[in-house]
Short mmCIF file of C-alpha atoms in Angstrom, two decimals:
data_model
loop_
_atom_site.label_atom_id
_atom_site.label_comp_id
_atom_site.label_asym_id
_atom_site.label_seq_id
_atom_site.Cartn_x
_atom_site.Cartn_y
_atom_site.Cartn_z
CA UNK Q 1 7.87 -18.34 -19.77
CA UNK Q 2 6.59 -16.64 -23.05
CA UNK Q 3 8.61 -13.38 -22.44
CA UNK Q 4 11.92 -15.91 -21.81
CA UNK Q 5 11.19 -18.02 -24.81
CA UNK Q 6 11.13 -14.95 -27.07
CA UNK Q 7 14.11 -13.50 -25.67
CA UNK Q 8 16.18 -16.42 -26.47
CA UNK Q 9 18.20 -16.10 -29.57
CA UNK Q 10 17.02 -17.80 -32.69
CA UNK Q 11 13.44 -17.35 -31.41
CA UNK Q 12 11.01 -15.77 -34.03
CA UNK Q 13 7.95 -15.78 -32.01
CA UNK Q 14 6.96 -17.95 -28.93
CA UNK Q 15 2.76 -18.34 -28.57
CA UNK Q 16 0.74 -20.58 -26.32
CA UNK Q 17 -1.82 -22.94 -27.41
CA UNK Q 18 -4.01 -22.76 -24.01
CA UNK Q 19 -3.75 -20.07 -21.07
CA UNK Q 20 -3.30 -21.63 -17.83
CA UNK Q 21 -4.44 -24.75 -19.29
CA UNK Q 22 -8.19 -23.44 -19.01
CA UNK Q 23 -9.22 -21.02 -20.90
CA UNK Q 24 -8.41 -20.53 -24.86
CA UNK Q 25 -5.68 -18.10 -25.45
CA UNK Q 26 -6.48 -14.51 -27.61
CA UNK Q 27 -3.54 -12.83 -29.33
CA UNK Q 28 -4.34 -9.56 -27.25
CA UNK Q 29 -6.15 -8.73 -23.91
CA UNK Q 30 -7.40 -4.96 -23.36
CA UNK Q 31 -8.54 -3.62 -19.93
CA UNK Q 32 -11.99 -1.77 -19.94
CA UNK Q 33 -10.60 1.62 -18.13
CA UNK Q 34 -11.38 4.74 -18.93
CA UNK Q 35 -14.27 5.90 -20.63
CA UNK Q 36 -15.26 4.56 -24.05
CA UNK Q 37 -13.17 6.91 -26.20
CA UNK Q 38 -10.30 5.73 -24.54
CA UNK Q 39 -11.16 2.25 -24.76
CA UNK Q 40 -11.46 2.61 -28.08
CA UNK Q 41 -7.68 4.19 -28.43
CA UNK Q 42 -6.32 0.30 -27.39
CA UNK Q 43 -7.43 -0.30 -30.77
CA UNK Q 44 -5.41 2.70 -32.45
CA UNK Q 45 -1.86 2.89 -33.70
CA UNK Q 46 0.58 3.30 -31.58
CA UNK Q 47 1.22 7.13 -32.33
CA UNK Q 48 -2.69 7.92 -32.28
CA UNK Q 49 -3.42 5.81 -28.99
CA UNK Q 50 -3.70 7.34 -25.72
CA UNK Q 51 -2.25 4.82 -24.69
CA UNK Q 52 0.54 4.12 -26.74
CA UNK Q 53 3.06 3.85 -24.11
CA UNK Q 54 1.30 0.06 -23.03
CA UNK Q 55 1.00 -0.65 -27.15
CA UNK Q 56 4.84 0.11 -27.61
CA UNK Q 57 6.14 -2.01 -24.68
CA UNK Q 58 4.02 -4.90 -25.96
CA UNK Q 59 1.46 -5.07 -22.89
CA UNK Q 60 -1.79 -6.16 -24.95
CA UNK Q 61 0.00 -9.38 -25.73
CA UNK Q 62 1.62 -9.87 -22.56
CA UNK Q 63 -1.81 -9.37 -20.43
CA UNK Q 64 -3.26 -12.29 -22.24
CA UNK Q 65 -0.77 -14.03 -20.44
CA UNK Q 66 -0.15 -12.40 -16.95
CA UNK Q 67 -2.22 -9.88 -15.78
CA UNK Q 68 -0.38 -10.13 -11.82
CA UNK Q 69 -3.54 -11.35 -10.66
CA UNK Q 70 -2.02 -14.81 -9.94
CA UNK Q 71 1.42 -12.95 -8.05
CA UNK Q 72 0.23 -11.72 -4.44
CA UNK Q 73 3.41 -13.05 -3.36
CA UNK Q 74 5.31 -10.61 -5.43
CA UNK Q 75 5.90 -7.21 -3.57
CA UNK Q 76 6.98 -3.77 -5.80
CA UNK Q 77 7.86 -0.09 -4.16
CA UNK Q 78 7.83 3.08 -5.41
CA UNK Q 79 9.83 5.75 -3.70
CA UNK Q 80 8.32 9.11 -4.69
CA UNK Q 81 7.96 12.24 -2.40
CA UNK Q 82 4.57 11.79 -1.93
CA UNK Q 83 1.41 10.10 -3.28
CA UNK Q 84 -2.56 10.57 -3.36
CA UNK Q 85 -3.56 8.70 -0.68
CA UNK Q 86 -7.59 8.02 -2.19
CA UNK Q 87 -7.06 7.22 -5.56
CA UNK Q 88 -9.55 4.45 -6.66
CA UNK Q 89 -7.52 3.65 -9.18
CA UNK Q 90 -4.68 2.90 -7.00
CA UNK Q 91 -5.81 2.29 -3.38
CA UNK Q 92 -7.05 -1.49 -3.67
CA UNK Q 93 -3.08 -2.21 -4.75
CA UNK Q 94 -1.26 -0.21 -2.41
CA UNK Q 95 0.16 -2.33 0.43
CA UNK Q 96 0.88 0.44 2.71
CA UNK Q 97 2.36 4.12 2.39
CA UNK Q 98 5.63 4.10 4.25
CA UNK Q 99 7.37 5.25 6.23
CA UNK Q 100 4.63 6.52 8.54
CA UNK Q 101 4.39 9.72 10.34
CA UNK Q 102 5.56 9.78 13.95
CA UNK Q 103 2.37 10.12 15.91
CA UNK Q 104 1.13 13.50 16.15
CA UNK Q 105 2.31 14.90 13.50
CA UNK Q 106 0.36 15.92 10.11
CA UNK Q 107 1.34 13.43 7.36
CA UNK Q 108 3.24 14.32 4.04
CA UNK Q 109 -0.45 13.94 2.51
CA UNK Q 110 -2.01 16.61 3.88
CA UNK Q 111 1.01 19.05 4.27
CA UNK Q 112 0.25 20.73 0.70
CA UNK Q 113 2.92 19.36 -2.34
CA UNK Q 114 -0.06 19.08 -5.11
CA UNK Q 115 2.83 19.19 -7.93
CA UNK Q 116 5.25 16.32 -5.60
CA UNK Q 117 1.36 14.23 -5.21
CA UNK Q 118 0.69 14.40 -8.89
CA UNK Q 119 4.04 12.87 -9.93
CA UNK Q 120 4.16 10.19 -7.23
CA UNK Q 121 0.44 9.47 -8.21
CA UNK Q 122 1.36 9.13 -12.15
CA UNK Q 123 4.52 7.15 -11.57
CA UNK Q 124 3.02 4.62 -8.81
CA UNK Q 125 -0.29 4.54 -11.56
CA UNK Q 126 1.85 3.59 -14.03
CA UNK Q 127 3.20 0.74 -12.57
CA UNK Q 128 -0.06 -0.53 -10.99
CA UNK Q 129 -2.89 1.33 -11.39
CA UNK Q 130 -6.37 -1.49 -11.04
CA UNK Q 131 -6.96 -2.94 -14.39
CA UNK Q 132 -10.23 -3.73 -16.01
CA UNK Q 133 -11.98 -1.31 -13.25
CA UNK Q 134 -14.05 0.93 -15.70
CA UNK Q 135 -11.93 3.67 -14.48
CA UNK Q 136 -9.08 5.55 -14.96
CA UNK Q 137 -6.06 3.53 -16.64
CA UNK Q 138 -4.34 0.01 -16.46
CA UNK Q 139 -0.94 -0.29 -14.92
CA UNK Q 140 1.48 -2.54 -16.57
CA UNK Q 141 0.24 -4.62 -13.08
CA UNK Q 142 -3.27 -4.67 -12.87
CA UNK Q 143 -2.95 -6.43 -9.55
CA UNK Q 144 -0.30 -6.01 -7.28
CA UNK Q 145 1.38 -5.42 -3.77
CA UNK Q 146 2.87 -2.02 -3.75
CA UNK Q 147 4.59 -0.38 -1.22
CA UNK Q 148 4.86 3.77 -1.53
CA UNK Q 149 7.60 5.05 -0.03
CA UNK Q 150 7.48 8.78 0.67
CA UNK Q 151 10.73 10.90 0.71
CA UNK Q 152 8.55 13.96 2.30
CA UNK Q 153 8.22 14.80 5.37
CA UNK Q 154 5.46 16.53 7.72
CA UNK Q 155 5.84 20.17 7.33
CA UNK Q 156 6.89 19.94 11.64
CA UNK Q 157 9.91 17.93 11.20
CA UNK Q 158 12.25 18.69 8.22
CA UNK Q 159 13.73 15.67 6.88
CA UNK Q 160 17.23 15.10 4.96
CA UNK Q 161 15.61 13.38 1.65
CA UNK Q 162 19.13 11.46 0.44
CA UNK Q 163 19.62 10.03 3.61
CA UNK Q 164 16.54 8.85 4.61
CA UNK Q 165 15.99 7.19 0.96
CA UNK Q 166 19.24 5.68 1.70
CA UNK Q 167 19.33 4.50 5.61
CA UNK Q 168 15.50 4.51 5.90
CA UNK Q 169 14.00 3.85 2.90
CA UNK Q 170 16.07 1.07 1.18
CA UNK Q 171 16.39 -1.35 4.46
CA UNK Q 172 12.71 -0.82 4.78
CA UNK Q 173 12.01 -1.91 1.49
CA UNK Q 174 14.43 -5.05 1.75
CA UNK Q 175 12.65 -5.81 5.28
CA UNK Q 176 9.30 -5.81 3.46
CA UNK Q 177 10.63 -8.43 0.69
CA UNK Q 178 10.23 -5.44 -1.74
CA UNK Q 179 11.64 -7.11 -5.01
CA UNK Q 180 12.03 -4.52 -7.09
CA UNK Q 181 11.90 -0.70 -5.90
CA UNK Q 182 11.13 1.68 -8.71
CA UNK Q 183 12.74 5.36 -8.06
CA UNK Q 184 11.81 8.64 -10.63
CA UNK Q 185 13.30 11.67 -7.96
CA UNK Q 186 16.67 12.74 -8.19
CA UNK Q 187 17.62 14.18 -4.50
CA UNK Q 188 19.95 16.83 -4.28
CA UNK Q 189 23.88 16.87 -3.38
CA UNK Q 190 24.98 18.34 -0.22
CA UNK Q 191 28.13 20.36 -0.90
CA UNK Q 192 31.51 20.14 0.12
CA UNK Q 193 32.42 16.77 2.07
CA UNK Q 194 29.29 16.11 3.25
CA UNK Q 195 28.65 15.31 -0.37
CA UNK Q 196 31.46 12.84 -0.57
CA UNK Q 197 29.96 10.72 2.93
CA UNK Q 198 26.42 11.51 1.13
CA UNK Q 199 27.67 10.06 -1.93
CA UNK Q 200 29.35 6.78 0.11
CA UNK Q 201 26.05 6.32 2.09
CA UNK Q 202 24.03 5.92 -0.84
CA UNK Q 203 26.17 3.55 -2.49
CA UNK Q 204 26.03 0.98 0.90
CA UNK Q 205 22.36 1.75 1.00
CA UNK Q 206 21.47 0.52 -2.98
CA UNK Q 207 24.72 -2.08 -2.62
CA UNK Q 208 22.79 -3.63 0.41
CA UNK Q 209 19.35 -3.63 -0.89
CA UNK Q 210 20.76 -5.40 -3.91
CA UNK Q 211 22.54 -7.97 -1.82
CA UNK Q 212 19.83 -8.74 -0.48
CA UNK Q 213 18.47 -10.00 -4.07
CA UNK Q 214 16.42 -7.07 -5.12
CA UNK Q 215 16.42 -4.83 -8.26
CA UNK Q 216 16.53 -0.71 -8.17
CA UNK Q 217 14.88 0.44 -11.50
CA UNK Q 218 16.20 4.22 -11.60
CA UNK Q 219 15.05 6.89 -14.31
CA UNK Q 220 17.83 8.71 -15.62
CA UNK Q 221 17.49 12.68 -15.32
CA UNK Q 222 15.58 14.39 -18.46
CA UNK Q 223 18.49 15.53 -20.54
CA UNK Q 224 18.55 17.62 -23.54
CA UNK Q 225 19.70 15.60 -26.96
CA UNK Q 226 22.65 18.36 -27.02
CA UNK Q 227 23.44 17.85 -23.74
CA UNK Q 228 27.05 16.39 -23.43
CA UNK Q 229 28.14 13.20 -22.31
CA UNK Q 230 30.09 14.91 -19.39
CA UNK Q 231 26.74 16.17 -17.21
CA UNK Q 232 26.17 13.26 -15.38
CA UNK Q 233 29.82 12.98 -13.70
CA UNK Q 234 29.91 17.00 -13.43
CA UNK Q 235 26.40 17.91 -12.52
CA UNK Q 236 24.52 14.51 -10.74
CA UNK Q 237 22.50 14.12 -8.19
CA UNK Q 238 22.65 11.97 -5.69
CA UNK Q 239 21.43 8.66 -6.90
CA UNK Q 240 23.16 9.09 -10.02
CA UNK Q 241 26.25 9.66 -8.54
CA UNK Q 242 25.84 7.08 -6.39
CA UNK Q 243 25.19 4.73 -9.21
CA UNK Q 244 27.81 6.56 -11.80
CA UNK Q 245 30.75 5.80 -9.52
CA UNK Q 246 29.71 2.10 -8.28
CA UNK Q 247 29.75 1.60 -12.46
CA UNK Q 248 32.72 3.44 -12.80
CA UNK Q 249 34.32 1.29 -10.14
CA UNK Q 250 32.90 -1.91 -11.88
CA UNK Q 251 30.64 -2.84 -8.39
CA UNK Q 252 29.53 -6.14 -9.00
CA UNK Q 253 25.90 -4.63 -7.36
CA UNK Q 254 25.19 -2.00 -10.24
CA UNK Q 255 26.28 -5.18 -12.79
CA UNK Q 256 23.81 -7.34 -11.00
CA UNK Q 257 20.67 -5.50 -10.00
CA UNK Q 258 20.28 -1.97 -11.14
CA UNK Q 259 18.53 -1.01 -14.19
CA UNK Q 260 19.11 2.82 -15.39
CA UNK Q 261 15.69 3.81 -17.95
CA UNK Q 262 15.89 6.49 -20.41
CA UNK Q 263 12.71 7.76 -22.25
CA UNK Q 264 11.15 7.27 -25.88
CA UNK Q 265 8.59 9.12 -27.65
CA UNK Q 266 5.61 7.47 -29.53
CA UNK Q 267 8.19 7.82 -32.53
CA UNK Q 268 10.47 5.33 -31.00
CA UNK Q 269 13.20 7.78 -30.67
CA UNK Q 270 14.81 8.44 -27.63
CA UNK Q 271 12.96 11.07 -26.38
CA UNK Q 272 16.28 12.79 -24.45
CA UNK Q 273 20.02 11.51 -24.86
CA UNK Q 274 20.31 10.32 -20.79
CA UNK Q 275 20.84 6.97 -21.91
CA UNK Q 276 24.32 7.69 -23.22
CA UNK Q 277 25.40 9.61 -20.01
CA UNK Q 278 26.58 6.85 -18.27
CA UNK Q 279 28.74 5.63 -20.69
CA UNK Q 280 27.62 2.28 -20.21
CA UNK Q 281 24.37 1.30 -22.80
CA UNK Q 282 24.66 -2.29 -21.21
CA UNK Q 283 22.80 -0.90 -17.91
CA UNK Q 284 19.83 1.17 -19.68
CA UNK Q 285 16.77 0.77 -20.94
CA UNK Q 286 14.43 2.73 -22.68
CA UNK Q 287 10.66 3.00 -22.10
CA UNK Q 288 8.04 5.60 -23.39
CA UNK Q 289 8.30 9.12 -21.36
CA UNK Q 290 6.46 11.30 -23.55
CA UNK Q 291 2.62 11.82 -23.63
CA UNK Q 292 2.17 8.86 -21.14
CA UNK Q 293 -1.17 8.62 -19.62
CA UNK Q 294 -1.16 8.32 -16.36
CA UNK Q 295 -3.52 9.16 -13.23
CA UNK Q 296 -4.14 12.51 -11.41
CA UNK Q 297 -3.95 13.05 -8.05
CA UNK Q 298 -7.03 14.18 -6.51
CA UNK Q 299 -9.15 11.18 -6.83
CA UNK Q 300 -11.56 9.62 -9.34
CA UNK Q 301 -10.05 8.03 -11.29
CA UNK Q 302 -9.00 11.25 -13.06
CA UNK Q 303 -6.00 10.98 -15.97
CA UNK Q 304 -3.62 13.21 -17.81
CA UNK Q 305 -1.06 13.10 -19.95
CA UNK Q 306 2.44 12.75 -18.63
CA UNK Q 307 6.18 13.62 -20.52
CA UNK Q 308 9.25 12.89 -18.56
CA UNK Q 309 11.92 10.11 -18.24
CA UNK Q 310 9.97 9.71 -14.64
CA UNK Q 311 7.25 7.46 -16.22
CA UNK Q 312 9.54 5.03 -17.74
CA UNK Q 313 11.24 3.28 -15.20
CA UNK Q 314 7.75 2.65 -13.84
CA UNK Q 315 7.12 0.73 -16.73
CA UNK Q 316 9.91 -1.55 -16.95
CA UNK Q 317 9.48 -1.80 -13.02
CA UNK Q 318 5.76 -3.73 -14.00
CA UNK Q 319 7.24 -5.65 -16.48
CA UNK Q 320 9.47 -7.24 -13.79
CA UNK Q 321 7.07 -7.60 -11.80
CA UNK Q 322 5.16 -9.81 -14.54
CA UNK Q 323 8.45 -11.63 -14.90
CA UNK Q 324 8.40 -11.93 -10.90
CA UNK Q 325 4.79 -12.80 -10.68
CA UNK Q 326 4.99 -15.63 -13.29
CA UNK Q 327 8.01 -17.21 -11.73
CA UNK Q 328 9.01 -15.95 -7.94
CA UNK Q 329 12.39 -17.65 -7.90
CA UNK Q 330 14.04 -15.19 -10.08
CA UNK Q 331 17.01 -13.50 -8.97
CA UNK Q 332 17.67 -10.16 -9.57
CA UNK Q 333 20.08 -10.96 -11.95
CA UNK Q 334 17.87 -12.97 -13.82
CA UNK Q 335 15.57 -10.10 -13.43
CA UNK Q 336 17.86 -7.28 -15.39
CA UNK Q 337 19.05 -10.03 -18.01
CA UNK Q 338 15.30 -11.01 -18.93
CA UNK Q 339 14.05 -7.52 -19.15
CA UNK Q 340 17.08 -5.91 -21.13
CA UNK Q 341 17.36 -8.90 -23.01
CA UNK Q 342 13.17 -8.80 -23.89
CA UNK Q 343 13.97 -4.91 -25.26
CA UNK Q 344 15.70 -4.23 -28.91
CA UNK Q 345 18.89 -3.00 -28.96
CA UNK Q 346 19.06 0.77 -30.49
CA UNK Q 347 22.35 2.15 -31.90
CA UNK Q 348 24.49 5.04 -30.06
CA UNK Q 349 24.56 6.44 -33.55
CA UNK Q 350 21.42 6.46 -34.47
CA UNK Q 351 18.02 7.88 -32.72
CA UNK Q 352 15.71 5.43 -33.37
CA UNK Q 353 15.24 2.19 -31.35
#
């Protein structure tokens, strides 16, 4: 209710007396993870903390609100080629990691990706690592369902990535009531025609999961500022082709439940130019992408720091999850409106913002 009332024109600044009618309300809540020098960074500026990327979105003040502790109800994926599967950071949120290995078989886990594990494990911790644990970091969720949806496949049966995110993956997640499905991979493009009925099968795959009142929260690829406006239509992949040509065509579906994230540094300047790609500002956010803590696969509760557009749409993905959590008949349009209408607006002209 707090993050609608403040996104409401005219609105200077919306505060409750009372939180959930119980207990007094603070102006700030901050988890106890990590070890004390990190605690202590909640308490720095946003450029010195560690973790500035939860201090730039606002998440101190939003936690003494909604933590996601009250929204079991509310299910979020990530789809990521693979993920540390004992991360006690991570484990006591994860719903199930999907789709399974057919029996026999050695699982993605265990078949030997440690960089593919260690950015699934960052972008899923991200989004909903355990909060106020005493270990590791707090996701923008600190409790949550989340389903992790693995793209890899067991090293004994090689598997077409593209389509099975987009006939396996996606109807699975809409099956499982999967709300909002946060994706940081870009897949490749098969040439020739195949890439044309690739292309097409994407675009029924994310136009179906939509329909069926869900939001995709995509990150945009890591783009150099001098990059120009022309790389996305010339040299995609396949999810952003996909999504460049259902906005191109003005699909109702990319209008209605797809958010496209861009990256900022703790500067709050876009920290690449992707957001202009798509010639459409209207259907991108930005979140922070540079420096972002984050966990490390391998267990422990281990972090590191993270840089890349990949740890942004994360993010945003919590943040509608809050939205979600705190009111569970929200449509996925009224998903995308709240959160880009809860983010300032930067200028095209200018890097800041």
């Amino acid at each position: 209710l707090l993050v609608r009332m403040n996104a409401e024109p005219g609105t200077r600044y919306a505060s409750p007396i009372l939180f959930r009618g119980l207990e007094p309300i603070v102006h700030g809540r901050y988890p106890n993870d990590g070890p004390h020098a990190l605690r202590q960074a909640w308490f720095d500026t946003v450029t010195q903390s560690d973790m500035w990327a939860s201090l730039a979105i606002g998440m101190t003040r939003a936690w003494g609100c909604e933590t996601g502790r009250y929204g079991a109800t509310v299910r979020l994926g990530v789809a990521d080629f693979v993920f540390d599967h004992n991360n006690p950071d991570l484990d006591s949120n994860v719903s199930g990691y999907l789709p399974l290995a057919p029996v026999g078989l050695a699982h993605s886990d265990s078949v030997g990706l440690p960089g593919f594990k260690t950015h699934g494990t960052a972008v899923a911790g991200a989004l909903a690592a355990r909060g106020d644990n005493a270990i590791g970091i707090a996701g923008v969720m600190w409790t949550a369902h989340l389903d992790l949806f693995e793209l890899a496949a067991s090293d004994s049966v090689p598997r077409d990535p593209g389509k099975h995110f987009a006939t396996v993956v996606l109807p699975l997640a809409a099956s499982r009531h999967v709300r909002v499905l946060s994706v940081s991979v870009e897949l490749p493009v098969p040439g020739g025609t195949d890439g044309l009925f690739a292309r097409k099968q994407m675009e029924d795959g994310i136009r179906d999961y939509v329909n069926a009142d869900n939001v995709l929260i995509f990150s945009l690829p890591n783009v150099p500022t001098w990059q120009p406006a022309s790389f996305f239509a010339n040299d995609p992949g396949l999810i952003g082709a996909a999504l460049a040509h259902l906005i191109d065509t003005g699909d109702s579906v990319a209008q209605r439940g797809v958010i496209m994230v861009s990256g900022t540094a703790p500067n709050n300047q876009f920290w690449s130019s992707s957001a202009a790609i798509t010639g459409n500002i209207d259907d991108v956010i930005a979140a922070p992408s540079l420096l972002v803590t984050s966990l490390l696969a391998g267990g422990g509760g281990n972090i590191a720091r993270f840089t890349g557009n990949s740890l942004a749409a994360p993010l945003v993905t919590g943040v509608a999850g809050l939205l979600l959590t705190m009111d569970p008949t929200l449509s996925a349009g009224d998903i995308k409106s709240y959160v880009l209408r809860g983010a300032r607006e930067p200028l095209l002209s200018d890097t800041s913002g």
